[in-house]
Each structure stands twice: as structure tokens, then as C-alpha cells.
Coordinates of C-alpha atoms in Angstrom, one line a residue:
X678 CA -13.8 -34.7 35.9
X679 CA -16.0 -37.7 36.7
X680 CA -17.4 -38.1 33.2
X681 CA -13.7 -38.0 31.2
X682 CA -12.4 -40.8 34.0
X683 CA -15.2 -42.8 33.4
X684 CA -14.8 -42.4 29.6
X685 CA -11.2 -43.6 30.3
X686 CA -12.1 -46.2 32.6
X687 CA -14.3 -48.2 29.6
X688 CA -11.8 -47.6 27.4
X689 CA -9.1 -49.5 29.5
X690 CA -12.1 -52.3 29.6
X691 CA -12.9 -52.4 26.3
X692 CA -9.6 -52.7 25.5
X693 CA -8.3 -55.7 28.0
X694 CA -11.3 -57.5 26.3
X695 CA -9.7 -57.9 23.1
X696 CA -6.3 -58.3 24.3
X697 CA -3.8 -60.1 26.3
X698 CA -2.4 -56.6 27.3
X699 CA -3.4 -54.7 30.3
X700 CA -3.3 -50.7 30.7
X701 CA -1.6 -48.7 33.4
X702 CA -4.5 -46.2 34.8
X703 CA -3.4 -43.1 33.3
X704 CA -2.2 -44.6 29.7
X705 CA -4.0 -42.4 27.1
X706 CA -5.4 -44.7 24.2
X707 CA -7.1 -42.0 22.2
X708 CA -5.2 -41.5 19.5
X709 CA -5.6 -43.0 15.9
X710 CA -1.7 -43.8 15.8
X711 CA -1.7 -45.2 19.5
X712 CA -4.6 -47.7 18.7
X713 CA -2.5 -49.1 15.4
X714 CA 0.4 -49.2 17.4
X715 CA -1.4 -50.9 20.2
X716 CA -3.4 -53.6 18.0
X717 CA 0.1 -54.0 16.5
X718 CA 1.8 -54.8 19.2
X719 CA -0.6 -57.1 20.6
X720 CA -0.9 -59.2 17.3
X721 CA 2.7 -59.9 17.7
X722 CA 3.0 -60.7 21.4
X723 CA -0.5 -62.7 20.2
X724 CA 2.1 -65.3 17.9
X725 CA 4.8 -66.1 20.4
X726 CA 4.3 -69.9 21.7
X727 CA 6.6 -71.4 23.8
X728 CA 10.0 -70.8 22.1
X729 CA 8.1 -70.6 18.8
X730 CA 8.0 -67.0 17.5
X731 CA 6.1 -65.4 14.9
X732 CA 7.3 -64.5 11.4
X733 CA 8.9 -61.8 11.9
X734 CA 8.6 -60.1 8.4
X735 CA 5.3 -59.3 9.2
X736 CA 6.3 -57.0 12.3
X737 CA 10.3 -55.8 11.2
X738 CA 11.6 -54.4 8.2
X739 CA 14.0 -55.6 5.2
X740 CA 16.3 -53.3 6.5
X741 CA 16.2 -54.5 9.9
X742 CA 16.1 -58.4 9.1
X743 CA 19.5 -57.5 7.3
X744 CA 21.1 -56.4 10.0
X745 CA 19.7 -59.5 12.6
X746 CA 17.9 -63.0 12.0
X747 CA 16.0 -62.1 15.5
X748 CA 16.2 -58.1 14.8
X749 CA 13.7 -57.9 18.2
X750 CA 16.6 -57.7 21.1
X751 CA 14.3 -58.0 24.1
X752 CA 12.6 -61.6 23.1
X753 CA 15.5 -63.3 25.0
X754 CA 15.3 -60.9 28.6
X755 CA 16.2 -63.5 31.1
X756 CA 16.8 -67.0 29.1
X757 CA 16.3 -69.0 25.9
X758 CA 12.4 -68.8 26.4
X759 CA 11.4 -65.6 24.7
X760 CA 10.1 -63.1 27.1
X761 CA 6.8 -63.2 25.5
X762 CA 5.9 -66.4 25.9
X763 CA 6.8 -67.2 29.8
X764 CA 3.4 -66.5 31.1
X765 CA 4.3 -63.2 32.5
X766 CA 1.5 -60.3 32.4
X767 CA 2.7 -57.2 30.3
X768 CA 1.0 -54.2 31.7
X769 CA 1.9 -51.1 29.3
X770 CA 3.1 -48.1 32.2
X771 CA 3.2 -45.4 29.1
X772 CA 2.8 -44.5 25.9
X773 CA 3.4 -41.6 24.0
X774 CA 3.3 -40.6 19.9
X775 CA 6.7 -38.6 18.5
X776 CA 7.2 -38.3 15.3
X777 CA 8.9 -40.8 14.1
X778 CA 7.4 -43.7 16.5
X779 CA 5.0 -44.5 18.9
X780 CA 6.8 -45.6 21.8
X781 CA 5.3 -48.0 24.6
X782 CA 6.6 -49.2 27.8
X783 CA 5.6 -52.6 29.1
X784 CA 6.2 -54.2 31.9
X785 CA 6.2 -58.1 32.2
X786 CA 5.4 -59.5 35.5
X787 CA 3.8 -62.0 37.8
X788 CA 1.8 -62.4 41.2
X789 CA 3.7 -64.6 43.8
X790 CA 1.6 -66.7 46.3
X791 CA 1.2 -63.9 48.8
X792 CA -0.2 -61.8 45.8
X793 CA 2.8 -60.3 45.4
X794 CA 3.9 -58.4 42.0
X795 CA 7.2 -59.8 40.8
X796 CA 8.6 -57.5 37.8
X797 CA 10.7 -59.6 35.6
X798 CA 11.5 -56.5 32.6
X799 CA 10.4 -52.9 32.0
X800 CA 10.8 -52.8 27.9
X801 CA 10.4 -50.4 25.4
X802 CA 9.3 -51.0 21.7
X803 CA 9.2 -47.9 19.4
X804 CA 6.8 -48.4 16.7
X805 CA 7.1 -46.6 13.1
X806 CA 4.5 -46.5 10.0
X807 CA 6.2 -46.6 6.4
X808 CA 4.7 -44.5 3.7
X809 CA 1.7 -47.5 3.1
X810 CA 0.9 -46.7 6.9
X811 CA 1.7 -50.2 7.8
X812 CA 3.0 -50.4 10.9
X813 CA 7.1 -51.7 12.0
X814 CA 8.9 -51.9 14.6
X815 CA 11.9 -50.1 14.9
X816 CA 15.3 -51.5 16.9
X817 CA 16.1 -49.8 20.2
X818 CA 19.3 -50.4 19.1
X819 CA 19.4 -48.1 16.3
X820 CA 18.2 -45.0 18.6
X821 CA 20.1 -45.8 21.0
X822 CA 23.8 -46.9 19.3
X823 CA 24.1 -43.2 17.7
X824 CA 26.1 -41.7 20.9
X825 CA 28.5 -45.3 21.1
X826 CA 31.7 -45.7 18.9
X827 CA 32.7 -48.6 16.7
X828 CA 36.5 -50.1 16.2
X829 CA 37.0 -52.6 13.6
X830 CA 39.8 -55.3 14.6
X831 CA 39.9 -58.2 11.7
X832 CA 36.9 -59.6 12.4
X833 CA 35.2 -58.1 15.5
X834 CA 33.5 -54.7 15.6
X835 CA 33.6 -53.5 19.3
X836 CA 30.8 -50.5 19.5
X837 CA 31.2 -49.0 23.3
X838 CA 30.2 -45.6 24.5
X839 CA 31.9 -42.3 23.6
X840 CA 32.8 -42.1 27.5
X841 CA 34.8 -45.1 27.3
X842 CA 39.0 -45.4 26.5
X843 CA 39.2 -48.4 23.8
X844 CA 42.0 -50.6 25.1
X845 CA 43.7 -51.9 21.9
X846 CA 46.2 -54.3 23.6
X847 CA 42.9 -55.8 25.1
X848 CA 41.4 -56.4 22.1
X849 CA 44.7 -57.6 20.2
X850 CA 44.6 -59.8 23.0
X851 CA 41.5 -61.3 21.8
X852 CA 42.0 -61.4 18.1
X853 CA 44.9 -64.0 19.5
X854 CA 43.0 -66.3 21.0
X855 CA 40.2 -66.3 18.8
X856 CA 43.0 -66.8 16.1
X857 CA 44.2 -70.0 18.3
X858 CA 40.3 -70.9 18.4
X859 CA 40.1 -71.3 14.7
X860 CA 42.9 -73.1 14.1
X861 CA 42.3 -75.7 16.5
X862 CA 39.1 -75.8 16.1
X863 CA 39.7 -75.8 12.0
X864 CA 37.4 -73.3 11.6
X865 CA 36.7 -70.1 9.4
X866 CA 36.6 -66.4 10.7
X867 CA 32.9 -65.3 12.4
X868 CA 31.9 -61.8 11.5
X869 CA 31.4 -60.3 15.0
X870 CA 29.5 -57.1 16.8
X871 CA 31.0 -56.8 20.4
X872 CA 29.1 -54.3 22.8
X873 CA 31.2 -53.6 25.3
X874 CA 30.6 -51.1 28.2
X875 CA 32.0 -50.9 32.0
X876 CA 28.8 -51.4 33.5
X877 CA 26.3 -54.3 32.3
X878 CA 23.1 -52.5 32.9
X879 CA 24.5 -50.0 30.0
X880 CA 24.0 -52.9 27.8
X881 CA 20.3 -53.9 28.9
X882 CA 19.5 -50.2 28.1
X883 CA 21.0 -50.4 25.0
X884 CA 19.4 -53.2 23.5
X885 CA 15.7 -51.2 24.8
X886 CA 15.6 -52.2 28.5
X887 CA 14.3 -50.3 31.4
X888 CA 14.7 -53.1 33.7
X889 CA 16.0 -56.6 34.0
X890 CA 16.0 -59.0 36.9
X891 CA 19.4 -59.3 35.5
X892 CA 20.3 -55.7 36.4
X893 CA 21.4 -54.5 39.5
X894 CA 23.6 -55.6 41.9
X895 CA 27.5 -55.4 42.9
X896 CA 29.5 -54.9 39.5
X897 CA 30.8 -57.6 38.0
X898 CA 32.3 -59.3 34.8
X899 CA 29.3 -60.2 32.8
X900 CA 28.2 -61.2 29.4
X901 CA 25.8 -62.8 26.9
X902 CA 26.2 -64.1 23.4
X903 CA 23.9 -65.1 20.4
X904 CA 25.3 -67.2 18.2
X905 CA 21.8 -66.2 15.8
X906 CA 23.4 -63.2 14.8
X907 CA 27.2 -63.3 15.8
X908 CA 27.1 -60.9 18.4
X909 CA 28.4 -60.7 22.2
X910 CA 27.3 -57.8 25.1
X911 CA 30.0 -57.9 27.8
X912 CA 30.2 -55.7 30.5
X913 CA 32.8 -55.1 33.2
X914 CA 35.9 -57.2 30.9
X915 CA 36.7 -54.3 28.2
X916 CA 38.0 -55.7 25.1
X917 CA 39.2 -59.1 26.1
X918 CA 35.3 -61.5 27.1
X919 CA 36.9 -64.2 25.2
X920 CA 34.2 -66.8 26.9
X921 CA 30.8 -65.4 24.7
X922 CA 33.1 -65.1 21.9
X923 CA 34.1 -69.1 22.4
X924 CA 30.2 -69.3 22.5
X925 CA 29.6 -67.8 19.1
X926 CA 32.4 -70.1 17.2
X927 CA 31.6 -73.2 19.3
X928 CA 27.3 -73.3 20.3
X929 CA 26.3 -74.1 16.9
X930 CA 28.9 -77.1 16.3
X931 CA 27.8 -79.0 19.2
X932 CA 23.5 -78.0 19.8
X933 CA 22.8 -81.1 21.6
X934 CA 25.6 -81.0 24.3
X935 CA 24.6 -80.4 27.7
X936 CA 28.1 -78.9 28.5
X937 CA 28.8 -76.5 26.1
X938 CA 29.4 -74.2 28.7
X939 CA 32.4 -76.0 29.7
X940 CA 33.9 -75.5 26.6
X941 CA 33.4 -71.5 26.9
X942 CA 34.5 -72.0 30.5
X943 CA 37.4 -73.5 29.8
X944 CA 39.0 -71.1 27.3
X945 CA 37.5 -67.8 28.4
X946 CA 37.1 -68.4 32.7
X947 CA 33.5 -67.0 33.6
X948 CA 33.2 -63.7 35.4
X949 CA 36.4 -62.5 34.8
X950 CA 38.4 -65.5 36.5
X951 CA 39.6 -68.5 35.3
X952 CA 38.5 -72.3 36.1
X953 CA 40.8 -72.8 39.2
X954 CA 39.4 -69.2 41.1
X955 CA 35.8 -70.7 40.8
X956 CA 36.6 -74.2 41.9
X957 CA 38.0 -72.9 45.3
X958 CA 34.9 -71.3 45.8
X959 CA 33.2 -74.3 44.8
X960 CA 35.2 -76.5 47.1
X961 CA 35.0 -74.5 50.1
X962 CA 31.6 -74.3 49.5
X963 CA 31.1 -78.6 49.5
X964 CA 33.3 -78.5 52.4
X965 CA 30.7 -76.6 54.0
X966 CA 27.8 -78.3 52.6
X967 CA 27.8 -81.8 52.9
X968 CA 24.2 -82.4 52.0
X969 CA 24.8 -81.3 48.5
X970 CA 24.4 -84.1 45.7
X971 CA 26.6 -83.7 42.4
X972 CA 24.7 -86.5 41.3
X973 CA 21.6 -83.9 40.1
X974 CA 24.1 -81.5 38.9
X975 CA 21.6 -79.7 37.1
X976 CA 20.3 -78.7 39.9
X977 CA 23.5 -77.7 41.8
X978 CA 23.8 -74.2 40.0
X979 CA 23.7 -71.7 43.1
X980 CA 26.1 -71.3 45.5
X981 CA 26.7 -67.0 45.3
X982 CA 26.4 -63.7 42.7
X983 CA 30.0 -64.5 42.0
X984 CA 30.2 -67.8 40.8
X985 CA 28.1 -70.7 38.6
X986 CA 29.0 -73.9 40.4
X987 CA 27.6 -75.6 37.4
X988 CA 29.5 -74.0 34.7
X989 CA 32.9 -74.5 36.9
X990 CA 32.6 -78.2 36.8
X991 CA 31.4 -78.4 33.1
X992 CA 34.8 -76.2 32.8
X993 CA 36.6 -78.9 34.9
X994 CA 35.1 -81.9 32.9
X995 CA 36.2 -80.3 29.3
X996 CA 40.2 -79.0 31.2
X997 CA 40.5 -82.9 32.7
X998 CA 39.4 -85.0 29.0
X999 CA 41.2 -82.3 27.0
X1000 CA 44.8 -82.9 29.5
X1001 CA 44.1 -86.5 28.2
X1002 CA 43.1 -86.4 24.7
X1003 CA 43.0 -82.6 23.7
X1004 CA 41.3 -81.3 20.9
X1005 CA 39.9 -84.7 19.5
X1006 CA 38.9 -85.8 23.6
X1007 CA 36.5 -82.2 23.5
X1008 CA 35.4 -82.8 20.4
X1009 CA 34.4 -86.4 21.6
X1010 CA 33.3 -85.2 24.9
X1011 CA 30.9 -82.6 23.0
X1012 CA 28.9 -85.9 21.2
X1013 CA 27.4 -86.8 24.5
X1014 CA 23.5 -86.0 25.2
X1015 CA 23.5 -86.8 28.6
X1016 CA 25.1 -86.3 31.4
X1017 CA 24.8 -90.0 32.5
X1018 CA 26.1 -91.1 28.9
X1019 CA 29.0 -88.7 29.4
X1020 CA 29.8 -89.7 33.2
X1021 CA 29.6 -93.4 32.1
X1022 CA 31.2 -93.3 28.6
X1023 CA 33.8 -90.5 29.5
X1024 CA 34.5 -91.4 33.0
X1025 CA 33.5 -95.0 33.7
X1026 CA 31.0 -93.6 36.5
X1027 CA 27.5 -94.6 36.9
X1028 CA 25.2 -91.9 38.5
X1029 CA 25.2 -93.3 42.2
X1030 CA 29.4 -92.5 42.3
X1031 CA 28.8 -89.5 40.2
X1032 CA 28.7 -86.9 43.5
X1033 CA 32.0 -89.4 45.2
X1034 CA 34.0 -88.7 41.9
X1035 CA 32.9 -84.7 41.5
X1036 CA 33.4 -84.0 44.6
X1037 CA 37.3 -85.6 44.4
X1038 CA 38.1 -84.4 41.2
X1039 CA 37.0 -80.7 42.3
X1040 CA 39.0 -80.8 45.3
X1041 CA 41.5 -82.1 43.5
X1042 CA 41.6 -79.5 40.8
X1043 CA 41.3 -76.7 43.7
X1044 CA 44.3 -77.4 46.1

């Protein structure tokens, strides 16, 4: 036994030398189709730099670039950073060749102070070869979507899983109010895939997830959107997450805004409730918490799981200017790179009154 551990032992070296990817002991390299797959993978985790990512016609097919602008649905795991590029270590835990793909799980992590291992994602890529023997990556998605339905409704497609009722007042629901969206807004229909399950980590191991520090937890209303591709993952809210849908039409209009948040807060709540439940919480929490400065409200994001203090009062500032001046005060309000600019401009309220005036206008809003 000493002499095939030892063989396996220099090939995990030999391999870390060349590459920013470490091996699990155990994780058999041997094959031809596991090396390609491995030097790969490597070459395109090698190209991602900061939130610069690497062409990715090199490393996705035609078909799949058809389908999705960013075709790779782990890149964006916890935030608009890609996954790749946020310093974390990826240790592969397995691989193993089937016919079709070679499929690797990594897991991305970091050391704390104490030495620590913090495990931000537990991934999995499938890797194919087309008939040149060039090497592709092949969607999670695809494998995984063949047990889920899809429901057309004018211009959404809502794909959930076999095990789940499809509620069409809920989604009749939202056709309305993306309906009232576009007409306000004066803007044309959005092509839309909407993943929809009862349970959020469903959606993580859809798109190819083991793990997320996302995952976990009490259940509760949750979503994400991408305006990239038009498409929404919400879990816990059925047919009706009419915020990430707000976020598909609206993100792109507005790219420089610091509160386009508000804007999905406003006509979709967050988590299931609307602006007014969150801002209780919010209040009662200020009560509580004197020491807290609104004036940094970037930083002011956590109070608990259940509610973004942050995104309540970006919801609060677009409900107040859009009482006064509706659609034409948001779409002013949206123009506004700063948060000082908008306080000022908006509000007549220069940074050092900024956590006086919050704090009113939230308690205010609340009661």
C-alpha cells in the first residue's frame, strides 16, 4: 500500500505546482479524461480577475451561450463578485468520469484568523468533450431541470418541480403588476425564466450547488434576479416574487443608482412583506439602539435573518418622493450617484442631519 499512496501523494504535488487548485486526499487524477478536464477547469478559473471574466466561448458552447449571456450559474454564489475571483481556495473533494461528463466537486473556502476553514460554496461543474475532443462545460441546469415543469403565462416561463401545485391566480397576479410596471414605466414586454420552488435551497441545487452560505436556515421568502439573462429564482413566494421581477425591467435603466433596491422594494416588499412590516422592525430596532448612525447607511444593513434595514429605507425613500412627484419624482430620484447628492438634492439634508431626518421619517412611516 505504501508505494501506490506515495505514487498518489506526488501526483497531488505535482499537480498543485501547476495550478491554483488543490486536491482532496483521495481524488484519483489518473485518468486521461480527468487530467483534460482538470487542466480545463483550471485555465478557466486561471481568467477570472476581479469581476472581469474570461471569454466564455472558449469554455461553453453555441448552444449554451444561446440560452444565457453568462451560461456559468455558479460565477455569482454569494454577490456581484464572481465566485472565482474573491480569493477563496477551491479544493476539488471528488471527481469522477461518466459518460457523458466528467464531473468535479470543488469547494471554495478560506482560513479565518484562528486557522479556521470557512466554506463559502460546494459546486459542481460537469465537463463534456465534443466530437474534436475539445473540452465544454455543460450547464447544471440542463441535468438538473429535466424532473421540473414549465408554464408559459404571456411573457414569463415559471419552471418548478413536478412535486409542486402551480397556483395560476398567483401568477395572473403577477402578469398584473408587471402589466402596470410597463405601462408606467413605458416600457416593452421582458422575456422571462422564473424558477420557482417552496424551499430556496431547491434553487441553489438547481443551478449546480452543493452548498451555499446562503443556504440553510429558517425558511423564508427569498429570491435573486439577473437582469444578464432575464431570469428570477424565488423561493418560498410561489408564483407572485414580483420584487426580482421589478429588478429585471428596472436594474438596467438606472446602473448607476445606489437605490435601485428601493425601487424593487417599493413595488414587490422584500421577504414576502411589504415596506411598512419591515419598517416596524426597523423602528423598534433604533428605539433599541440608539448608537446606530443612518448617516453611514451603507453600513446600517443588519439588524436580523428577516429583514434588510437597508433596503427598507431605500423602499421608504422611493414610497415618500414617489407620494410627491410619482413616476417622474422616481425616475428623478433614480439620476442620483450618491447618496449625499440624493439626501441633499432630494431632501434638502446634508449628511450631519442625515441619521435626525431617517430616523423621523422611519418612525413616521412605521406608526
Amino acid at each position: 500500500m505504501k508505494k501506490p499512496l506515495l505514487s498518489l501523494i506526488l501526483l497531488l504535488l505535482a499537480f498543485n505546482t501547476y495550478s491554483q487548485i488543490y486536491l482532496n486526499p483521495g481524488v484519483d487524477t489518473t485518468l486521461t479524461e480527468v487530467k483534460t478536464a482538470l487542466r480545463f477547469y483550471t485555465n478557466y478559473l486561471d481568467g477570472f480577475n476581479g469581476k472581469q471574466i474570461p471569454d466564455l466561448s472558449s469554455y461553453w458552447s453555441a448552444a449554451e451561450l444561446k440560452q444565457r449571456k453568462i451560461p456559468d450559474q455558479l460565477i455569482y454564489a454569494i454577490n456581484d463578485n464572481p465566485l472565482y475571483a474573491q480569493g477563496y481556495r477551491p479544493t476539488i473533494l471528488y471527481i469522477r468520469s461518466k459518460s457523458k461528463y466528467v464531473h468535479i466537486k470543488t469547494q471554495f473556502s478560506y482560513a479565518d484568523s484562528s486557522g479556521n476553514i470557512m466554506t463559502m460554496a460546494v459546486t459542481n461543474h460537469y465537463i463534456g468533450t465534443d466530437d474534436h475532443k475539445k473540452p465544454y462545460f455543460i450547464n447544471p441546469m440542463t441535468e438538473n431541470l429535466a424532473d421540473w415543469r414549465i408554464k408559459t403565462v404571456r411573457n414569463v416561463d415559471f419552471y418548478y418541480p413536478s412535486n409542486h401545485k402551480f397556483n395560476h391566480r398567483r401568477a395572473d397576479s403577477l402578469i398584473k403588476n408587471i402589466v402596470k410596471l410597463e405601462k408606467e414605466w413605458n416600457l416593452k414586454p421582458i422575456h422571462i425564466k422564473y424558477y420557482l420552488s417552496d424551499d430556496n435551497d431547491e434553487l441553489y441545487k438547481l443551478r449546480g450547488f452543493d452548498y451555499t452560505v446562503m443556504m440553510g436556515n429558517k425558511l423564508k421568502p427569498s429570491g435573486i434576479s439577473d437582469d444578464r439573462d432575464n431570469q428570477v429564482f424565488c423561493g418560498g413566494y410561489g408564483e407572485n416574487y414580483f420584487h426580482e421581477v421589478v429588478h429585471v425591467y428596472l436594474n438596467r435603466l438606472h446602473i448607476g443608482s445606489p437605490i435601485r433596491e428601493g425601487l424593487a422594494v417599493l413595488y414587490g416588499g422584500s421577504m414576502g412583506h411589504p415596506i411598512k412590516w419591515h419598517l416596524k422592525r426597523v423602528n423598534q430596532y433604533l428605539r433599541e439602539h440608539q448608537e446606530a448612525d443612518l448617516s453611514k447607511i451603507e453600513d446600517f444593513w443588519y439588524t436580523d435573518p428577516y429583514t434588510n434595514p437597508g433596503s427598507a429605507i431605500q423602499g421608504m425613500i422611493c414610497k415618500l418622493v414617489y407620494e410627491k412627484d410619482g413616476i417622474n419624482g422616481l425616475k428623478r430620484l433614480m439620476t442620483y450617484k450618491s447618496y449625499q447628492e440624493l439626501f441633499e438634492k432630494e431632501f434638502n439634508v446634508s449628511t450631519e442631519q442625515l441619521n435626525a431626518f431617517l430616523r423621523q421619517k422611519i418612525n413616521e412611516e412605521a406608526t
